[in-house]
Coordinates of C-alpha atoms in Angstrom, one line a residue:
M1 CA -14.6 35.3 -1.4
A2 CA -14.0 31.7 -0.1
T3 CA -13.8 30.2 3.3
T4 CA -12.8 26.8 4.6
T5 CA -15.3 24.7 6.3
P6 CA -14.3 21.6 8.3
L7 CA -16.4 18.6 7.6
T8 CA -14.9 16.4 10.3
P9 CA -17.8 15.1 12.5
P10 CA -17.6 16.3 16.1
D11 CA -17.0 12.8 17.5
Q12 CA -13.8 12.6 15.4
R13 CA -12.3 15.9 16.6
G14 CA -10.5 14.5 19.6
K15 CA -7.0 13.2 19.7
P16 CA -6.3 10.1 17.5
P17 CA -6.1 6.9 19.4
P18 CA -2.7 6.1 20.9
I19 CA -0.5 3.7 19.0
P20 CA 1.0 0.6 20.9
S21 CA 4.4 1.5 22.2
G22 CA 4.7 -0.2 25.6
A23 CA 6.8 -3.2 26.7
L24 CA 4.0 -5.7 26.0
W25 CA 3.8 -4.6 22.4
W26 CA 7.5 -5.0 21.8
V27 CA 7.5 -8.4 23.5
V28 CA 4.7 -9.5 21.1
C29 CA 6.7 -8.2 18.2
S30 CA 9.8 -10.1 19.4
A31 CA 7.8 -13.3 19.7
A32 CA 6.5 -12.9 16.2
A33 CA 10.0 -12.3 14.8
L34 CA 11.3 -15.3 16.6
G35 CA 8.5 -17.4 15.2
L36 CA 9.3 -16.4 11.7
A37 CA 13.0 -17.1 12.2
A38 CA 12.2 -20.6 13.5
C39 CA 9.6 -21.5 10.9
S40 CA 10.6 -19.8 7.6
S41 CA 12.5 -21.6 4.9
L42 CA 13.7 -18.4 3.4
G43 CA 17.2 -17.2 4.4
P44 CA 16.5 -13.5 4.4
H45 CA 13.4 -14.0 6.6
R46 CA 15.5 -16.0 9.1
V47 CA 18.1 -13.2 9.2
W48 CA 15.4 -10.6 9.7
G49 CA 13.6 -12.6 12.4
T50 CA 16.8 -13.1 14.4
A51 CA 17.9 -9.5 14.3
A52 CA 14.4 -8.1 14.8
A53 CA 13.7 -10.3 17.8
V54 CA 16.8 -8.8 19.5
G55 CA 15.8 -5.3 18.6
Y56 CA 12.3 -5.7 19.8
L57 CA 13.5 -7.3 23.0
A58 CA 15.9 -4.4 23.6
A59 CA 13.0 -1.9 23.0
A60 CA 10.9 -3.8 25.5
L61 CA 13.6 -3.6 28.2
L62 CA 13.9 0.1 27.6
A63 CA 10.2 0.5 28.0
V64 CA 10.3 -1.4 31.3
R65 CA 13.1 0.8 32.5
G66 CA 10.9 3.8 31.9
R67 CA 12.7 5.2 28.8
S68 CA 10.6 7.2 26.4
P69 CA 8.5 5.6 23.6
R70 CA 10.7 7.6 21.2
T71 CA 13.9 5.9 22.4
A72 CA 12.3 2.4 22.5
G73 CA 10.9 2.9 19.0
A74 CA 14.2 4.1 17.6
V75 CA 15.9 1.0 19.0
A76 CA 13.2 -1.2 17.5
V77 CA 13.7 0.4 14.1
A78 CA 17.4 -0.1 14.4
G79 CA 17.1 -3.8 15.2
A80 CA 14.1 -4.6 12.9
V81 CA 15.1 -2.6 9.9
L82 CA 18.6 -1.1 9.8
L83 CA 20.6 -4.0 11.1
P84 CA 19.1 -6.8 8.9
L85 CA 18.9 -4.5 5.9
L86 CA 22.6 -3.6 6.1
W87 CA 23.6 -7.3 6.7
L88 CA 21.5 -8.5 3.7
L89 CA 22.9 -5.7 1.5
A90 CA 26.4 -6.7 2.5
V91 CA 25.9 -10.4 1.6
E92 CA 23.7 -9.6 -1.4
R93 CA 20.6 -11.5 -0.2
A94 CA 17.0 -10.4 -0.8
Q95 CA 13.5 -11.6 -1.3
L96 CA 12.7 -12.9 -4.8
E97 CA 10.6 -9.8 -5.5
V98 CA 13.7 -7.6 -5.5
R99 CA 15.4 -9.6 -8.2
V100 CA 12.1 -9.6 -10.3
V101 CA 12.0 -5.8 -10.1
A102 CA 15.7 -5.5 -11.0
R103 CA 15.3 -7.9 -14.0
S104 CA 12.1 -6.1 -15.2
A105 CA 13.9 -2.8 -15.3
G106 CA 16.7 -4.3 -17.4
L107 CA 14.2 -5.8 -19.8
L108 CA 12.3 -2.4 -20.0
L109 CA 15.4 -0.6 -21.1
A110 CA 16.5 -3.3 -23.5
E111 CA 13.2 -4.4 -25.1
G112 CA 10.6 -1.8 -24.1
T113 CA 8.7 -4.2 -21.9
P114 CA 9.4 -5.5 -18.4
Y115 CA 8.0 -8.9 -19.2
L116 CA 9.8 -12.1 -20.4
Q117 CA 8.1 -13.2 -23.6
R118 CA 8.0 -16.9 -22.7
P119 CA 8.0 -17.4 -18.9
V120 CA 8.2 -21.0 -17.8
V121 CA 8.8 -21.3 -14.1
P122 CA 7.3 -19.1 -11.4
E123 CA 10.5 -17.2 -11.0
D124 CA 10.2 -16.0 -14.6
F125 CA 6.9 -14.2 -14.0
N126 CA 6.6 -10.5 -13.1
P127 CA 3.1 -10.1 -11.7
Y128 CA 3.5 -6.3 -11.3
L129 CA 2.3 -3.6 -13.5
P130 CA 5.0 -1.8 -15.6
G131 CA 5.4 1.1 -13.2
M132 CA 7.1 -1.2 -10.7
A133 CA 10.1 -1.5 -12.9
V134 CA 11.0 2.1 -12.1
F135 CA 12.5 1.0 -8.7
G136 CA 14.9 -1.3 -10.6
L137 CA 16.2 1.4 -12.9
P138 CA 19.1 2.5 -10.7
E139 CA 20.5 -1.0 -10.7
A140 CA 19.8 -1.4 -14.4
V141 CA 21.7 1.8 -15.2
A142 CA 24.5 1.8 -12.7
G143 CA 24.9 -1.9 -11.9
P144 CA 24.3 -3.9 -8.7
G145 CA 25.4 -2.3 -5.5
P146 CA 24.1 -1.3 -2.0
L147 CA 22.9 2.1 -3.2
T148 CA 21.1 0.8 -6.3
D149 CA 19.3 -2.1 -4.7
P150 CA 15.5 -1.8 -5.5
R151 CA 14.4 -2.4 -2.0
L152 CA 16.1 0.9 -0.9
W153 CA 14.1 2.9 -3.4
M154 CA 10.9 1.0 -2.7
G155 CA 11.3 1.6 1.1
A156 CA 12.2 5.3 0.5
A157 CA 9.1 5.7 -1.7
F158 CA 6.9 4.2 1.0
L159 CA 8.3 6.2 3.9
G160 CA 8.2 9.4 1.9
A161 CA 4.6 9.0 0.8
F162 CA 3.4 7.9 4.2
A163 CA 5.2 10.9 5.9
F164 CA 3.6 13.4 3.5
A165 CA 0.2 11.7 4.1
L166 CA 0.5 12.5 7.8
P167 CA -0.3 16.0 9.2
A168 CA 2.7 18.3 9.3
G169 CA 4.1 18.5 12.8
S170 CA 3.0 15.1 14.0
R171 CA 4.8 12.7 11.7
S172 CA 7.8 11.3 13.7
A173 CA 5.9 9.1 16.1
P174 CA 3.5 7.4 13.6
L175 CA 6.3 7.1 11.0
R176 CA 8.6 5.5 13.6
W177 CA 5.9 3.1 14.8
I178 CA 4.9 2.0 11.3
A179 CA 8.5 1.4 10.3
A180 CA 9.0 -0.8 13.4
C181 CA 5.8 -2.8 13.0
P182 CA 6.8 -6.3 12.0
L183 CA 4.6 -6.4 8.8
V184 CA 6.4 -3.3 7.6
A185 CA 9.8 -3.8 9.0
L186 CA 10.2 -7.2 7.3
P187 CA 9.6 -5.9 3.7
L188 CA 11.7 -2.8 4.4
A189 CA 14.7 -5.1 5.2
V190 CA 14.2 -8.0 2.8
G191 CA 12.3 -6.2 0.0
G192 CA 8.6 -5.7 -0.5
V193 CA 6.7 -4.4 -3.5
D194 CA 3.6 -3.7 -1.6
L195 CA 5.0 -0.9 0.6
P196 CA 5.2 1.9 -2.1
V197 CA 1.7 1.0 -3.2
A198 CA 0.3 1.3 0.3
G199 CA 2.1 4.6 1.0
L200 CA 0.9 6.1 -2.3
M201 CA -2.7 5.1 -1.5
C202 CA -2.5 6.9 1.9
L203 CA -1.0 9.9 0.2
G204 CA -3.8 10.0 -2.5
L205 CA -6.5 9.8 0.2
A206 CA -4.8 12.5 2.2
L207 CA -4.5 14.8 -0.8
A208 CA -8.1 14.2 -1.6
G209 CA -9.1 15.0 1.9
R210 CA -7.2 18.3 1.7
G211 CA -9.2 19.2 -1.5
R212 CA -6.2 18.7 -3.8
A213 CA -8.0 16.6 -6.4
G214 CA -5.4 16.8 -9.2
A215 CA -2.5 15.9 -6.9
A216 CA -4.5 13.1 -5.4
G217 CA -5.1 11.8 -8.9
V218 CA -1.4 11.8 -9.7
A219 CA -0.6 9.9 -6.5
L220 CA -3.3 7.3 -7.1
G221 CA -2.4 7.0 -10.8
V222 CA 1.2 6.2 -9.9
A223 CA 0.0 3.6 -7.3
A224 CA -2.3 2.1 -9.9
A225 CA 0.6 1.7 -12.3
L226 CA 2.5 -0.4 -9.8
K227 CA 0.0 -3.1 -8.8
W228 CA -3.6 -4.0 -9.3
T229 CA -4.2 -3.8 -5.6
A230 CA -4.1 0.0 -5.8
W231 CA -7.0 0.3 -8.2
P232 CA -9.8 0.1 -5.5
A233 CA -8.3 3.3 -4.0
I234 CA -9.4 5.4 -7.0
P235 CA -13.2 4.9 -6.6
V236 CA -12.9 5.3 -2.8
A237 CA -11.1 8.7 -3.3
L238 CA -13.8 9.7 -5.9
A239 CA -16.6 8.8 -3.4
L240 CA -14.8 10.9 -0.7
L241 CA -14.5 13.9 -3.0
A242 CA -18.1 13.6 -4.4
A243 CA -19.5 13.3 -0.9
A244 CA -17.6 16.4 0.2
S245 CA -18.9 18.3 -2.8
R246 CA -22.5 17.4 -2.0
S247 CA -22.0 18.5 1.6
S248 CA -20.4 21.8 0.7
D249 CA -23.2 22.7 -1.8
R250 CA -26.1 21.8 0.4
G251 CA -28.6 24.6 0.1
E252 CA -27.0 26.1 -3.1
G253 CA -28.4 25.8 -6.5
R254 CA -25.3 24.4 -8.2
R255 CA -22.4 22.1 -7.3
P256 CA -19.2 23.3 -9.0
P257 CA -16.9 21.5 -6.4
E258 CA -18.3 18.2 -7.7
R259 CA -15.9 18.6 -10.6
A260 CA -13.1 17.8 -8.2
A261 CA -14.0 14.1 -8.2
A262 CA -14.1 14.0 -12.0
R263 CA -10.7 15.8 -12.2
C264 CA -9.2 13.4 -9.7
G265 CA -10.5 10.4 -11.6
L266 CA -9.3 11.7 -15.0
V267 CA -5.8 12.5 -13.7
A268 CA -5.5 9.1 -12.1
L269 CA -6.5 7.3 -15.2
L270 CA -4.3 9.3 -17.5
T271 CA -1.3 8.9 -15.2
A272 CA -1.8 5.2 -14.9
A273 CA -2.3 4.8 -18.7
A274 CA 0.8 6.8 -19.4
L275 CA 2.9 4.5 -17.3
V276 CA 1.2 1.2 -18.2
L277 CA 0.1 1.3 -21.8
P278 CA 3.4 1.7 -23.6
A279 CA 4.8 -1.5 -22.1
A280 CA 1.4 -3.3 -22.3
L281 CA 0.9 -2.5 -26.0
R282 CA 4.5 -3.5 -26.8
D283 CA 3.6 -7.2 -26.1
P284 CA 0.0 -7.6 -25.1
A285 CA 0.3 -11.4 -24.8
A286 CA 3.2 -11.3 -22.3
F287 CA 1.4 -8.5 -20.4
R288 CA -1.7 -10.7 -19.9
A289 CA 0.3 -13.8 -19.0
H290 CA 2.3 -12.0 -16.3
V291 CA -0.1 -9.6 -14.7
V292 CA -3.5 -11.3 -15.3
D293 CA -3.2 -15.0 -15.8
F294 CA -0.4 -15.8 -13.4
P295 CA -1.9 -13.9 -10.3
L296 CA -5.2 -15.6 -10.9
G297 CA -3.7 -19.1 -11.1
L298 CA -4.5 -19.5 -14.8
T299 CA -1.0 -20.5 -16.0
D300 CA 0.8 -23.9 -15.8
A301 CA 3.3 -22.3 -13.4
V302 CA 1.9 -22.0 -9.9
S303 CA 2.5 -18.9 -7.9
S304 CA 4.5 -19.2 -4.6
A305 CA 1.8 -17.0 -3.0
A306 CA 0.1 -19.8 -1.1
S307 CA -0.8 -18.5 2.4
P308 CA -3.8 -20.5 3.9
F309 CA -6.4 -17.8 3.2
P310 CA -10.0 -18.9 2.2
G311 CA -9.4 -18.3 -1.5
H312 CA -6.3 -20.4 -1.6
L313 CA -7.9 -23.2 0.4
L314 CA -10.9 -23.2 -1.8
T315 CA -8.7 -23.4 -4.9
T316 CA -6.6 -26.1 -3.5
H317 CA -9.1 -28.4 -1.8
V318 CA -12.5 -27.8 -3.3
P319 CA -13.6 -29.0 -6.8
G320 CA -14.3 -25.8 -8.8
G321 CA -12.9 -23.9 -5.9
R322 CA -11.0 -21.4 -8.1
T323 CA -14.3 -20.3 -9.7
L324 CA -15.9 -20.0 -6.3
A325 CA -13.0 -18.0 -4.9
L326 CA -13.2 -15.6 -7.9
L327 CA -17.0 -15.3 -7.4
L328 CA -16.5 -14.4 -3.8
L329 CA -13.9 -11.9 -4.8
G330 CA -16.3 -10.3 -7.3
V331 CA -19.1 -10.2 -4.7
S332 CA -16.7 -8.4 -2.3
A333 CA -15.9 -5.8 -4.9
F334 CA -19.6 -5.3 -5.7
L335 CA -20.4 -4.8 -2.0
L336 CA -17.6 -2.3 -1.6
A337 CA -18.9 -0.4 -4.6
L338 CA -22.4 -0.5 -3.3
S339 CA -21.3 0.9 0.1
L340 CA -19.6 3.8 -1.6
L341 CA -22.8 4.7 -3.4
L342 CA -25.2 4.2 -0.5
R343 CA -22.9 5.6 2.3
P344 CA -19.9 7.4 0.9
P345 CA -17.0 8.1 3.3
A346 CA -17.3 11.5 5.0
T347 CA -13.6 11.9 6.0
P348 CA -10.2 10.6 4.7
A349 CA -10.1 8.3 7.8
D350 CA -13.4 6.8 6.8
A351 CA -12.2 6.3 3.3
A352 CA -9.0 4.6 4.4
S353 CA -10.9 2.3 6.7
R354 CA -13.4 1.4 3.9
L355 CA -10.5 0.7 1.6
A356 CA -8.7 -1.4 4.2
L357 CA -11.8 -3.5 4.7
G358 CA -12.2 -4.0 0.9
L359 CA -8.5 -5.0 0.5
L360 CA -8.7 -7.4 3.4
L361 CA -11.7 -9.2 1.8
A362 CA -9.8 -9.3 -1.5
I363 CA -6.7 -10.8 0.1
A364 CA -8.9 -13.4 1.8
F365 CA -10.6 -14.5 -1.4
M366 CA -7.7 -14.3 -4.0
P367 CA -6.8 -17.7 -5.3
A368 CA -3.1 -16.9 -4.7
S369 CA -2.3 -14.8 -1.7
R370 CA 0.3 -14.4 1.0
F371 CA 0.5 -12.9 4.5
G372 CA 2.7 -10.1 3.3
Y373 CA -0.3 -8.6 1.4
L374 CA -1.8 -7.7 4.8
V375 CA 0.6 -4.7 4.8
H376 CA -2.0 -2.9 2.7
P377 CA -4.9 -2.9 5.2
L378 CA -2.4 -2.5 8.1
V379 CA -0.9 0.7 6.7
L380 CA -4.3 2.1 5.7
A381 CA -5.7 1.4 9.2
A382 CA -2.7 2.9 10.9
W383 CA -2.9 6.0 8.8
A384 CA -6.7 6.3 9.4
A385 CA -6.0 6.1 13.2
V386 CA -3.4 8.8 13.3
G387 CA -3.6 10.7 10.1
E388 CA -6.6 13.0 10.9
T389 CA -6.1 15.4 13.7
P390 CA -8.1 18.4 15.0
H391 CA -5.7 20.7 13.2
H392 CA -6.1 18.9 9.8
P393 CA -9.7 18.1 9.2
L394 CA -11.1 17.6 5.8
L395 CA -11.1 21.1 4.3
L396 CA -13.3 22.2 1.5
R397 CA -13.4 25.5 -0.3
V398 CA -17.0 26.7 -0.2
R399 CA -18.5 29.6 -2.0
K400 CA -19.7 32.3 0.4
Q401 CA -23.3 33.2 -0.4
V402 CA -23.8 36.9 -1.0
S403 CA -26.5 38.2 1.2
R404 CA -28.9 40.5 -0.5

């Protein structure tokens, strides 16, 4: 006979912290959108900034007039996501990443690899793992069009994964807020490859927290086949499952649930390998040039990811700065791994927070980085704040000891 035992600490059993939804929040979002519209040199970003600023301002006015957060949030989503997305689809404008994904899908179908053999300029490079090409397959098969645009499929994957990562019955408000948040609304409208990765990481941690190790491995393996940034989520999920296994077997002579961590890790690696290796082995040199050398700044073509984070500043302005930045990146990874060993996360929310911190450090010290990468820690932190409720604690199946 088996019972379920909640492992959520008592201090985490209260209601999750409220998410910002007042007039001040929407005013801040409007100001951020206006700032991007005024400062960006990218046409799609200016379109988004103008439309989003109006949508956020309308949401702020509704909040001041006492309308419900649901109504204000819906107006914000309409102005910051739907309106600019429909306009950009109509005029066939998108961020460069969308075209890269579409081209990679065509190459995958034609040549068995999503990577150009001899990339020259930055626009030739595809720094994503082979799984990302899946989002371009509709356009590669059916041709360009509003319904085959890769950004639609990337956005749908993100929203679906994030929704399933939330507790059933309390999904609408967090989903509406995360969609309206500027760091998420922008890539939803102009195209962003980081969104499906972030959503799948949340889903993987959620499934691990529910004791579904195999399903968690599939979600994390798919995320790992999209971008390198998803790989840190695998050891974090394994630490969560292993810690839960040790807690459940305290006082017993054996620890069969610990096999859940091994099962999750094996499924994740097999899933990622099945999606990555065929294309990687097709042309190993091109694979390395695109997804290893180019992101690390080791090619003659310089990545356009040049936000002024410490890693980029060190690489640009300090002799030997690239080596120093990579060293700091390695130290950050080591400290994250050490923290998982010494103090493994006890709940999915703890795991998401730990992963968000690790990714934030990685973004800071990468030689080539951009502000858009911050969507990873933002989505993880938001999910950690609202994704664990008293009705959905971390559940583990524990063997009931037979009294003699």
